[in-house]
mmCIF file of C-alpha atoms in Angstrom:
data_model
loop_
_atom_site.group_PDB
_atom_site.id
_atom_site.type_symbol
_atom_site.label_atom_id
_atom_site.label_comp_id
_atom_site.label_asym_id
_atom_site.label_seq_id
_atom_site.Cartn_x
_atom_site.Cartn_y
_atom_site.Cartn_z
ATOM 1 C CA MET A 140 17.968 -13.739 -12.930
ATOM 2 C CA SER A 141 21.627 -11.197 -11.700
ATOM 3 C CA SER A 142 22.572 -10.175 -8.991
ATOM 4 C CA ASP A 143 21.389 -6.122 -10.033
ATOM 5 C CA PHE A 144 18.144 -7.495 -11.222
ATOM 6 C CA TYR A 145 17.651 -9.136 -8.030
ATOM 7 C CA ARG A 146 18.671 -6.350 -5.906
ATOM 8 C CA MET A 147 16.446 -3.075 -7.898
ATOM 9 C CA TYR A 148 13.720 -5.645 -6.067
ATOM 10 C CA TYR A 149 14.832 -4.795 -2.475
ATOM 11 C CA THR A 150 15.395 -1.014 -2.662
ATOM 12 C CA GLU A 151 13.029 2.740 -3.406
ATOM 13 C CA GLY A 152 15.889 4.173 -5.067
ATOM 14 C CA TYR A 153 17.037 4.076 -9.065
ATOM 15 C CA HIS A 154 16.915 0.547 -10.020
ATOM 16 C CA GLU A 155 21.073 1.230 -11.736
ATOM 17 C CA PRO A 156 23.111 -1.503 -11.320
ATOM 18 C CA LYS A 157 26.012 2.093 -9.194
ATOM 19 C CA ASN A 158 22.948 2.683 -6.812
ATOM 20 C CA SER A 159 22.610 -1.654 -6.111
ATOM 21 C CA ARG A 160 26.073 -1.860 -5.020
ATOM 22 C CA PHE A 161 25.482 0.514 -2.176
ATOM 23 C CA LEU A 162 22.029 -1.351 -0.818
ATOM 24 C CA LYS A 163 24.495 -4.037 -0.134
ATOM 25 C CA SER A 164 26.253 -1.662 2.720
ATOM 26 C CA THR A 165 22.535 -1.424 4.251
ATOM 27 C CA VAL A 166 21.231 -3.023 7.299
ATOM 28 C CA PHE A 167 17.627 -3.970 5.923
ATOM 29 C CA PHE A 168 19.771 -6.357 3.605
ATOM 30 C CA GLU A 169 22.312 -7.355 4.972
ATOM 31 C CA ARG A 170 18.998 -8.665 7.364
ATOM 32 C CA THR A 171 17.512 -10.110 4.447
ATOM 33 C CA LEU A 172 20.292 -11.719 2.863
ATOM 34 C CA ARG A 173 19.928 -13.725 6.720
ATOM 35 C CA ASP A 174 15.637 -14.445 6.310
ATOM 36 C CA LEU A 175 15.915 -15.464 2.820
ATOM 37 C CA SER A 176 18.570 -18.046 3.596
ATOM 38 C CA GLU A 177 16.879 -19.297 6.151
ATOM 39 C CA LEU A 178 13.600 -19.628 4.076
ATOM 40 C CA LEU A 179 15.918 -20.978 0.677
ATOM 41 C CA THR A 180 17.470 -23.485 3.012
ATOM 42 C CA CYS A 181 21.023 -22.123 1.907
ATOM 43 C CA ASP A 182 24.120 -19.592 3.236
ATOM 44 C CA PRO A 183 24.008 -16.668 4.271
ATOM 45 C CA ASP A 184 25.559 -14.998 1.086
ATOM 46 C CA GLU A 185 24.295 -13.234 -2.059
ATOM 47 C CA GLU A 186 25.559 -15.902 -4.425
ATOM 48 C CA SER A 187 23.835 -19.242 -2.510
ATOM 49 C CA VAL A 188 20.974 -16.632 -1.758
ATOM 50 C CA LEU A 189 20.376 -16.711 -5.273
ATOM 51 C CA ALA A 190 21.586 -20.289 -6.336
ATOM 52 C CA ALA A 191 19.012 -21.381 -4.529
ATOM 53 C CA ARG A 192 15.882 -18.200 -5.741
ATOM 54 C CA ARG A 193 16.743 -19.725 -9.340
ATOM 55 C CA LYS A 194 15.940 -23.475 -8.818
ATOM 56 C CA ILE A 195 12.583 -22.193 -7.272
ATOM 57 C CA ASN A 196 9.655 -21.104 -9.134
ATOM 58 C CA SER A 197 8.198 -18.096 -8.812
ATOM 59 C CA MET A 198 4.636 -19.723 -7.567
ATOM 60 C CA ALA A 199 5.638 -22.319 -6.023
ATOM 61 C CA LEU A 200 7.487 -20.280 -3.400
ATOM 62 C CA PHE A 201 4.056 -17.959 -2.924
ATOM 63 C CA GLU A 202 2.091 -21.381 -2.171
ATOM 64 C CA ARG A 203 4.383 -22.768 0.481
ATOM 65 C CA ILE A 204 4.788 -19.039 2.178
ATOM 66 C CA VAL A 205 1.417 -18.514 1.795
ATOM 67 C CA ALA A 206 1.308 -22.151 4.062
ATOM 68 C CA GLU A 207 3.821 -21.733 6.163
ATOM 69 C CA GLN A 208 2.942 -17.357 7.319
ATOM 70 C CA LYS A 209 -1.001 -19.047 7.544
ATOM 71 C CA ILE A 210 -1.777 -16.101 4.354
ATOM 72 C CA GLU A 211 -5.653 -16.641 4.355
ATOM 73 C CA CYS A 212 -6.639 -13.373 1.639
ATOM 74 C CA VAL A 213 -3.929 -11.430 -0.157
ATOM 75 C CA PHE A 214 -5.477 -7.988 -2.127
ATOM 76 C CA VAL A 215 -3.812 -7.135 -5.322
ATOM 77 C CA ASP A 216 -3.754 -3.710 -6.636
ATOM 78 C CA ASP A 217 -2.607 -4.967 -10.407
ATOM 79 C CA GLY A 218 -2.991 -1.275 -11.436
ATOM 80 C CA PHE A 219 1.043 -1.333 -10.168
ATOM 81 C CA SER A 220 2.637 -4.467 -13.176
ATOM 82 C CA ASN A 221 4.404 -5.493 -15.380
ATOM 83 C CA ASN A 222 4.944 -8.362 -18.080
ATOM 84 C CA ASP A 223 6.613 -10.571 -15.319
ATOM 85 C CA SER A 224 3.469 -10.257 -12.092
ATOM 86 C CA ALA A 225 0.911 -13.128 -11.822
ATOM 87 C CA PRO A 226 -2.690 -11.916 -12.908
ATOM 88 C CA LEU A 227 -5.176 -11.888 -10.293
ATOM 89 C CA ASP A 228 -6.499 -15.347 -11.588
ATOM 90 C CA GLU A 229 -3.718 -17.467 -10.916
ATOM 91 C CA ILE A 230 -2.680 -15.868 -7.698
ATOM 92 C CA ASN A 231 -6.562 -16.630 -6.655
ATOM 93 C CA ARG A 232 -5.839 -20.806 -7.032
ATOM 94 C CA VAL A 233 -3.000 -20.627 -4.740
ATOM 95 C CA VAL A 234 -5.286 -17.696 -1.746
ATOM 96 C CA THR A 235 -8.525 -15.804 -1.952
ATOM 97 C CA ALA A 236 -7.133 -12.698 -3.674
ATOM 98 C CA ALA A 237 -8.948 -9.763 -4.270
ATOM 99 C CA ARG A 238 -8.721 -6.449 -6.482
ATOM 100 C CA VAL A 239 -7.500 -3.123 -5.289
ATOM 101 C CA LEU A 240 -8.280 -0.530 -7.866
ATOM 102 C CA ARG A 241 -5.728 1.841 -8.487
ATOM 103 C CA ILE A 242 -6.868 5.675 -9.764
ATOM 104 C CA GLU A 243 -4.078 6.858 -11.629
ATOM 105 C CA SER A 244 -4.332 3.619 -13.785
ATOM 106 C CA VAL A 245 -7.818 4.250 -14.860
ATOM 107 C CA LEU A 246 -7.395 7.961 -15.540
ATOM 108 C CA GLU A 247 -4.386 7.295 -17.768
ATOM 109 C CA THR A 248 -6.464 4.582 -19.193
ATOM 110 C CA CYS A 249 -9.090 6.733 -19.960
ATOM 111 C CA ILE A 250 -6.762 10.236 -20.900
ATOM 112 C CA LYS A 251 -5.713 8.074 -24.234
ATOM 113 C CA GLU A 252 -9.115 7.206 -25.169
ATOM 114 C CA SER A 253 -10.218 10.701 -24.533
ATOM 115 C CA ARG A 254 -10.262 14.118 -27.251
ATOM 116 C CA SER A 255 -12.380 16.237 -24.279
ATOM 117 C CA LEU A 256 -13.020 17.074 -20.836
ATOM 118 C CA SER A 257 -16.316 15.688 -21.488
ATOM 119 C CA GLU A 258 -15.384 12.305 -22.739
ATOM 120 C CA LEU A 259 -12.582 12.024 -20.137
ATOM 121 C CA TRP A 260 -15.178 12.191 -17.486
ATOM 122 C CA ASP A 261 -17.494 10.181 -19.230
ATOM 123 C CA ALA A 262 -15.079 7.472 -20.143
ATOM 124 C CA ILE A 263 -14.420 7.641 -16.345
ATOM 125 C CA THR A 264 -17.341 7.062 -15.080
ATOM 126 C CA GLU A 265 -18.405 3.903 -17.046
ATOM 127 C CA ASN A 266 -14.804 2.695 -15.423
ATOM 128 C CA ALA A 267 -15.690 3.025 -12.556
ATOM 129 C CA ASN A 268 -19.290 1.999 -12.809
ATOM 130 C CA ARG A 269 -17.590 -1.089 -13.708
ATOM 131 C CA LEU A 270 -14.207 -2.117 -11.996
ATOM 132 C CA ILE A 271 -15.372 -1.227 -8.789
ATOM 133 C CA PRO A 272 -18.276 -3.541 -7.755
ATOM 134 C CA HIS A 273 -15.856 -6.187 -8.099
ATOM 135 C CA SER A 274 -13.233 -3.807 -5.701
ATOM 136 C CA VAL A 275 -12.675 -4.360 -2.637
ATOM 137 C CA ALA A 276 -11.178 -1.130 -2.549
ATOM 138 C CA LEU A 277 -9.459 2.105 -3.851
ATOM 139 C CA LYS A 278 -6.192 3.462 -3.610
ATOM 140 C CA SER A 279 -4.395 6.489 -5.460
ATOM 141 C CA ILE A 280 -0.665 7.464 -5.418
ATOM 142 C CA ILE A 281 -1.909 11.445 -5.727
ATOM 143 C CA ALA A 282 1.241 12.101 -3.244
ATOM 144 C CA TYR A 283 3.351 10.507 -6.371
ATOM 145 C CA ARG A 284 1.669 12.652 -8.709
ATOM 146 C CA SER A 285 0.815 16.010 -7.403
ATOM 147 C CA GLY A 286 1.451 15.312 -3.709
ATOM 148 C CA LEU A 287 -1.368 15.564 -0.962
ATOM 149 C CA ASN A 288 -2.363 19.063 -0.588
ATOM 150 C CA ILE A 289 -5.917 18.176 -2.201
ATOM 151 C CA THR A 290 -7.920 21.222 -3.541
ATOM 152 C CA ILE A 291 -11.140 21.551 -5.128
ATOM 153 C CA PRO A 292 -10.323 22.706 -8.648
ATOM 154 C CA GLY A 293 -12.017 25.064 -10.877
ATOM 155 C CA LYS A 294 -13.383 24.055 -14.072
ATOM 156 C CA LYS A 295 -10.990 26.381 -16.443
ATOM 157 C CA ASP A 296 -8.175 25.294 -14.631
ATOM 158 C CA VAL A 297 -9.473 21.341 -14.907
ATOM 159 C CA GLU A 298 -10.251 22.395 -18.766
ATOM 160 C CA GLU A 299 -6.852 23.653 -19.345
ATOM 161 C CA ALA A 300 -5.233 20.705 -17.526
ATOM 162 C CA PHE A 301 -6.132 17.983 -19.714
ATOM 163 C CA LEU A 302 -5.292 19.861 -22.982
ATOM 164 C CA ARG A 303 -2.221 20.659 -21.614
ATOM 165 C CA ILE A 304 -2.301 17.049 -21.358
ATOM 166 C CA LYS A 305 -3.092 16.150 -24.524
ATOM 167 C CA ARG A 306 -1.120 19.121 -26.253
ATOM 168 C CA ASP A 307 1.668 17.929 -24.958
ATOM 169 C CA ARG A 308 1.037 13.749 -24.845
ATOM 170 C CA ILE A 309 1.538 13.229 -21.354
ATOM 171 C CA SER A 310 1.015 9.602 -20.279
ATOM 172 C CA LYS A 311 1.432 10.122 -16.472
ATOM 173 C CA PRO A 312 0.200 13.482 -15.505
ATOM 174 C CA ARG A 313 1.997 14.655 -12.549
ATOM 175 C CA LYS A 314 2.337 18.556 -10.780
ATOM 176 C CA GLU A 315 1.777 20.490 -13.909
ATOM 177 C CA SER A 316 -2.047 18.680 -14.054
ATOM 178 C CA LYS A 317 -2.772 19.122 -10.579
ATOM 179 C CA ALA A 318 -6.409 20.516 -11.072
ATOM 180 C CA LEU A 319 -7.471 17.598 -13.183
ATOM 181 C CA LEU A 320 -6.306 14.903 -10.667
ATOM 182 C CA ASP A 321 -7.277 16.809 -8.173
ATOM 183 C CA ALA A 322 -10.796 16.681 -9.654
ATOM 184 C CA VAL A 323 -10.781 12.889 -10.410
ATOM 185 C CA PHE A 324 -9.448 11.735 -6.653
ATOM 186 C CA LEU A 325 -12.214 13.837 -5.529
ATOM 187 C CA TYR A 326 -14.888 12.345 -7.845
ATOM 188 C CA PHE A 327 -13.520 8.862 -6.320
ATOM 189 C CA CYS A 328 -13.995 10.209 -3.275
ATOM 190 C CA ALA A 329 -17.281 10.461 -3.725
ATOM 191 C CA GLU A 330 -17.774 7.721 -5.254
ATOM 192 C CA SER A 331 -15.769 5.485 -2.365
ATOM 193 C CA ALA A 332 -18.215 7.407 0.002
ATOM 194 C CA HIS A 333 -21.613 6.245 -2.664
ATOM 195 C CA ARG A 334 -20.270 2.627 -2.777
ATOM 196 C CA GLY A 335 -19.435 2.750 0.988
ATOM 197 C CA ILE A 336 -15.759 1.093 -0.506
ATOM 198 C CA PRO A 337 -12.503 1.862 1.616
ATOM 199 C CA PHE A 338 -9.827 4.621 -0.111
ATOM 200 C CA GLN A 339 -6.155 3.631 -0.072
ATOM 201 C CA LEU A 340 -3.552 6.379 -0.027
ATOM 202 C CA HIS A 341 -0.344 6.226 -0.460
ATOM 203 C CA THR A 342 1.846 8.591 2.105
ATOM 204 C CA GLY A 343 5.155 8.954 3.073
ATOM 205 C CA TYR A 344 8.334 7.815 1.879
ATOM 206 C CA GLY A 345 8.671 5.674 -2.195
ATOM 207 C CA ASP A 346 10.718 5.418 -4.506
ATOM 208 C CA HIS A 347 12.934 8.458 -5.976
ATOM 209 C CA ASP A 348 10.514 10.253 -8.343
ATOM 210 C CA ILE A 349 7.703 10.868 -4.880
ATOM 211 C CA ASP A 350 8.756 14.811 -2.652
ATOM 212 C CA LEU A 351 8.362 13.901 0.454
ATOM 213 C CA ILE A 352 7.032 16.565 1.458
ATOM 214 C CA GLU A 353 4.319 17.033 -0.495
ATOM 215 C CA SER A 354 3.813 12.869 0.412
ATOM 216 C CA ASN A 355 3.360 14.385 4.768
ATOM 217 C CA PRO A 356 -0.213 12.605 5.139
ATOM 218 C CA CYS A 357 -0.861 15.736 7.812
ATOM 219 C CA LEU A 358 -1.478 17.980 4.118
ATOM 220 C CA LEU A 359 -4.520 15.490 4.076
ATOM 221 C CA ARG A 360 -6.450 17.350 7.020
ATOM 222 C CA GLY A 361 -8.095 19.693 4.474
ATOM 223 C CA LEU A 362 -9.532 16.296 2.714
ATOM 224 C CA PHE A 363 -10.767 14.984 5.579
ATOM 225 C CA GLU A 364 -12.154 18.446 7.111
ATOM 226 C CA MET A 365 -14.605 18.788 3.525
ATOM 227 C CA PRO A 366 -18.048 16.597 4.923
ATOM 228 C CA ALA A 367 -18.344 15.050 1.672
ATOM 229 C CA TYR A 368 -15.489 12.714 2.442
ATOM 230 C CA GLN A 369 -16.494 12.500 5.902
ATOM 231 C CA GLY A 370 -17.829 8.832 5.892
ATOM 232 C CA VAL A 371 -15.274 7.403 3.885
ATOM 233 C CA PRO A 372 -12.886 4.942 5.076
ATOM 234 C CA PHE A 373 -8.986 6.306 4.538
ATOM 235 C CA ILE A 374 -5.694 3.966 4.480
ATOM 236 C CA LEU A 375 -2.869 5.613 5.316
ATOM 237 C CA LEU A 376 -0.773 3.509 3.422
ATOM 238 C CA HIS A 377 3.303 2.654 5.212
ATOM 239 C CA THR A 378 2.677 4.587 7.926
ATOM 240 C CA GLY A 379 3.724 7.633 6.220
ATOM 241 C CA TYR A 380 7.279 7.266 7.246
ATOM 242 C CA PRO A 381 9.064 9.205 8.115
ATOM 243 C CA TYR A 382 5.220 11.019 9.594
ATOM 244 C CA CYS A 383 4.333 7.893 11.857
ATOM 245 C CA ARG A 384 3.401 10.136 14.514
ATOM 246 C CA GLU A 385 1.297 12.583 12.415
ATOM 247 C CA THR A 386 -0.376 9.663 10.882
ATOM 248 C CA GLY A 387 -1.101 8.073 14.233
ATOM 249 C CA TYR A 388 -2.358 11.521 15.645
ATOM 250 C CA LEU A 389 -4.582 11.736 12.590
ATOM 251 C CA SER A 390 -6.533 8.525 12.904
ATOM 252 C CA ALA A 391 -6.838 9.630 16.578
ATOM 253 C CA ILE A 392 -8.030 13.083 15.400
ATOM 254 C CA TYR A 393 -10.723 11.167 12.493
ATOM 255 C CA PRO A 394 -13.087 8.445 13.122
ATOM 256 C CA ASN A 395 -12.760 7.893 9.012
ATOM 257 C CA VAL A 396 -8.630 7.510 9.112
ATOM 258 C CA TYR A 397 -7.210 4.218 9.672
ATOM 259 C CA THR A 398 -3.039 2.768 9.512
ATOM 260 C CA ASP A 399 -0.819 0.380 7.618
ATOM 261 C CA LEU A 400 1.910 -0.755 8.827
ATOM 262 C CA GLY A 401 3.702 -1.162 5.085
ATOM 263 C CA LEU A 402 6.739 -1.231 3.367
ATOM 264 C CA ALA A 403 8.226 0.380 6.244
ATOM 265 C CA ILE A 404 8.500 -2.735 7.821
ATOM 266 C CA PRO A 405 9.974 -5.049 6.789
ATOM 267 C CA TYR A 406 12.739 -2.101 4.414
ATOM 268 C CA LEU A 407 13.486 -0.376 7.952
ATOM 269 C CA SER A 408 16.302 -1.607 10.786
ATOM 270 C CA GLU A 409 15.013 -3.616 13.623
ATOM 271 C CA SER A 410 14.797 -0.163 15.723
ATOM 272 C CA GLY A 411 13.443 1.118 13.328
ATOM 273 C CA MET A 412 10.795 -0.908 12.237
ATOM 274 C CA ARG A 413 9.389 -0.708 16.866
ATOM 275 C CA ASN A 414 10.045 3.343 17.095
ATOM 276 C CA VAL A 415 7.348 3.371 13.601
ATOM 277 C CA PHE A 416 5.489 1.169 15.580
ATOM 278 C CA GLU A 417 5.729 2.888 18.847
ATOM 279 C CA GLN A 418 4.867 6.049 17.213
ATOM 280 C CA LEU A 419 1.564 5.134 15.941
ATOM 281 C CA SER A 420 0.457 3.757 19.037
ATOM 282 C CA GLU A 421 1.828 7.231 21.097
ATOM 283 C CA LEU A 422 -2.172 8.463 19.764
ATOM 284 C CA GLY A 423 -3.458 6.418 17.581
ATOM 285 C CA PRO A 424 -6.222 3.656 18.208
ATOM 286 C CA MET A 425 -4.641 0.442 17.992
ATOM 287 C CA ASN A 426 -8.009 -1.119 16.569
ATOM 288 C CA LYS A 427 -7.641 1.430 13.401
ATOM 289 C CA CYS A 428 -4.137 -0.195 12.737
ATOM 290 C CA LEU A 429 -4.187 -2.339 9.636
ATOM 291 C CA TYR A 430 -0.848 -5.073 8.690
ATOM 292 C CA SER A 431 0.097 -5.137 4.693
ATOM 293 C CA SER A 432 2.961 -7.145 3.607
ATOM 294 C CA ASP A 433 2.923 -4.312 0.432
ATOM 295 C CA ALA A 434 4.565 -7.490 -1.455
ATOM 296 C CA HIS A 435 5.023 -6.716 -5.164
ATOM 297 C CA PHE A 436 7.051 -8.544 -8.219
ATOM 298 C CA LEU A 437 8.717 -11.030 -5.598
ATOM 299 C CA PRO A 438 6.852 -13.646 -3.203
ATOM 300 C CA GLU A 439 9.877 -13.258 -1.214
ATOM 301 C CA TRP A 440 8.160 -9.710 0.421
ATOM 302 C CA PHE A 441 5.459 -11.729 1.488
ATOM 303 C CA TYR A 442 7.701 -13.678 3.870
ATOM 304 C CA LEU A 443 10.145 -10.688 4.940
ATOM 305 C CA SER A 444 6.916 -8.087 5.555
ATOM 306 C CA ALA A 445 5.009 -11.038 7.899
ATOM 307 C CA LYS A 446 8.013 -12.164 9.469
ATOM 308 C CA TRP A 447 9.386 -8.614 10.343
ATOM 309 C CA ALA A 448 5.720 -7.394 11.353
ATOM 310 C CA LYS A 449 4.026 -9.925 13.748
ATOM 311 C CA SER A 450 8.040 -9.957 15.074
ATOM 312 C CA THR A 451 7.747 -6.333 15.512
ATOM 313 C CA VAL A 452 4.275 -6.119 17.018
ATOM 314 C CA GLN A 453 5.143 -8.689 19.177
ATOM 315 C CA LYS A 454 7.960 -7.201 21.258
ATOM 316 C CA THR A 455 6.036 -4.064 20.869
ATOM 317 C CA LEU A 456 3.728 -5.006 23.355
ATOM 318 C CA ASN A 457 5.143 -7.823 25.272
ATOM 319 C CA ARG A 458 7.656 -4.664 26.751
ATOM 320 C CA MET A 459 4.171 -2.313 27.473
ATOM 321 C CA HIS A 460 2.481 -5.293 28.817
ATOM 322 C CA THR A 461 6.149 -6.298 30.749
ATOM 323 C CA GLU A 462 6.319 -2.537 32.126
ATOM 324 C CA GLY A 463 2.855 -2.095 33.057
ATOM 325 C CA GLU A 464 0.693 -0.082 30.432
ATOM 326 C CA ILE A 465 -0.727 -3.003 29.024
ATOM 327 C CA SER A 466 -3.087 -5.862 29.986
ATOM 328 C CA GLU A 467 -2.244 -9.157 29.035
ATOM 329 C CA ARG A 468 -6.146 -8.994 27.215
ATOM 330 C CA PHE A 469 -5.395 -5.726 26.014
ATOM 331 C CA ALA A 470 -1.960 -7.218 23.874
ATOM 332 C CA ILE A 471 -3.793 -9.927 22.904
ATOM 333 C CA GLU A 472 -6.691 -8.257 21.499
ATOM 334 C CA THR A 473 -3.953 -5.233 19.617
ATOM 335 C CA TYR A 474 -2.510 -8.210 18.145
ATOM 336 C CA ILE A 475 -5.242 -10.056 16.918
ATOM 337 C CA GLY A 476 -7.184 -6.661 15.144
ATOM 338 C CA ILE A 477 -3.626 -5.946 13.776
ATOM 339 C CA PHE A 478 -2.842 -8.850 11.660
ATOM 340 C CA ASN A 479 -7.144 -10.070 11.961
ATOM 341 C CA GLN A 480 -9.579 -8.109 13.122
ATOM 342 C CA ASN A 481 -9.369 -4.421 12.268
ATOM 343 C CA ALA A 482 -8.666 -5.454 7.716
ATOM 344 C CA LYS A 483 -12.057 -7.288 8.653
ATOM 345 C CA ALA A 484 -14.301 -4.820 9.604
ATOM 346 C CA VAL A 485 -12.766 -1.501 7.505
ATOM 347 C CA TYR A 486 -12.833 -3.970 4.517
ATOM 348 C CA ARG A 487 -16.443 -5.292 5.377
ATOM 349 C CA LEU A 488 -14.927 -8.789 4.791
ATOM 350 C CA ASP A 489 -17.573 -10.685 5.891
ATOM 351 C CA GLY A 490 -20.352 -8.327 4.889
ATOM 352 C CA GLN A 491 -21.980 -8.046 1.562
ATOM 353 C CA ASN A 492 -19.349 -5.767 -0.579
ATOM 354 C CA ALA A 493 -17.065 -6.814 -3.448
ATOM 355 C CA SER A 494 -15.313 -8.801 -1.102
ATOM 356 C CA SER A 495 -18.159 -11.205 0.225
ATOM 357 C CA SER A 496 -16.685 -14.019 -0.252
ATOM 358 C CA ILE A 497 -13.309 -13.325 1.333
ATOM 359 C CA LYS A 498 -14.216 -15.086 4.632
ATOM 360 C CA SER A 499 -11.044 -14.553 6.547
ATOM 361 C CA HIS A 500 -8.537 -12.057 7.684
ATOM 362 C CA SER A 501 -6.877 -9.604 4.657
ATOM 363 C CA GLU A 502 -3.237 -9.025 3.944
ATOM 364 C CA SER A 503 -2.917 -6.219 1.173
ATOM 365 C CA LEU A 504 -0.370 -5.773 -1.204
#
């Protein structure tokens, strides 16, 4: 594992060697080297961390982190994977794991198999009926594909979008296929409402191929106002950063909208992470705020995310309590809720849905 290869897992920027040298000058990466030196018991420099990391099997490190951080369950979006990703059954040998179904992966698979729009809808329906019962949540990255301004498309526009995809051999439809993407998204919203399964939405910043303006969670207001989907538990992932206040506002206004702390924590500076949580809490109900790790590929992410989420939430609540804004009881209930009870409630982990075998709190990837 080269230093350039290792670094690319710590940035949302272009995964190129010329970009990795700039990563070294970020507060996040500097802090991460110190964190990893503690985890791996080595000096806090990149060479030492890499040398120590090469000696440890990834699954062995994952098992150790799970035990130390008291992680009792993980949610796995395996629609985002490569050949180095651990399969769900392997993760399940270490910790209880449940699948999150990424709808864009379903669509892309079905497009390959379909010669007409009617065949596409048949394939999507078949996959939904087969996969949703074995999933704990749905997830969409439509923010990456065509943006969060979801509208009800016309049938002709959907047909034309499908024909364009087949004609141009488009493997991952984007803005030029917005009508079809919106139609499929709304189909899964209806499935979520019908089946009572939560729906995770990527919001805010991400990799270089996202339009940050079109990933503003405020664009979802039209969707949230549609009566058909007001029973869908929508989880706005990644705090919507940098639109954190907007994300908190939406969770305060709409009873079915929840917020999530992943990605922004631990990517930001320490003051940035505190600001994110404080902005969410300005309006947002704390019993609708959930922790997630956004861990991917490297088990180290479980450690980094858990460490900094716990620290950020604890320090912020302590300050609020010290300043007399909240009671000790409220602070304790909020902390337990974010890392345990809120996920159990929204994902119905004690209920009879697809995750009924999960007995404790959830950490979503």
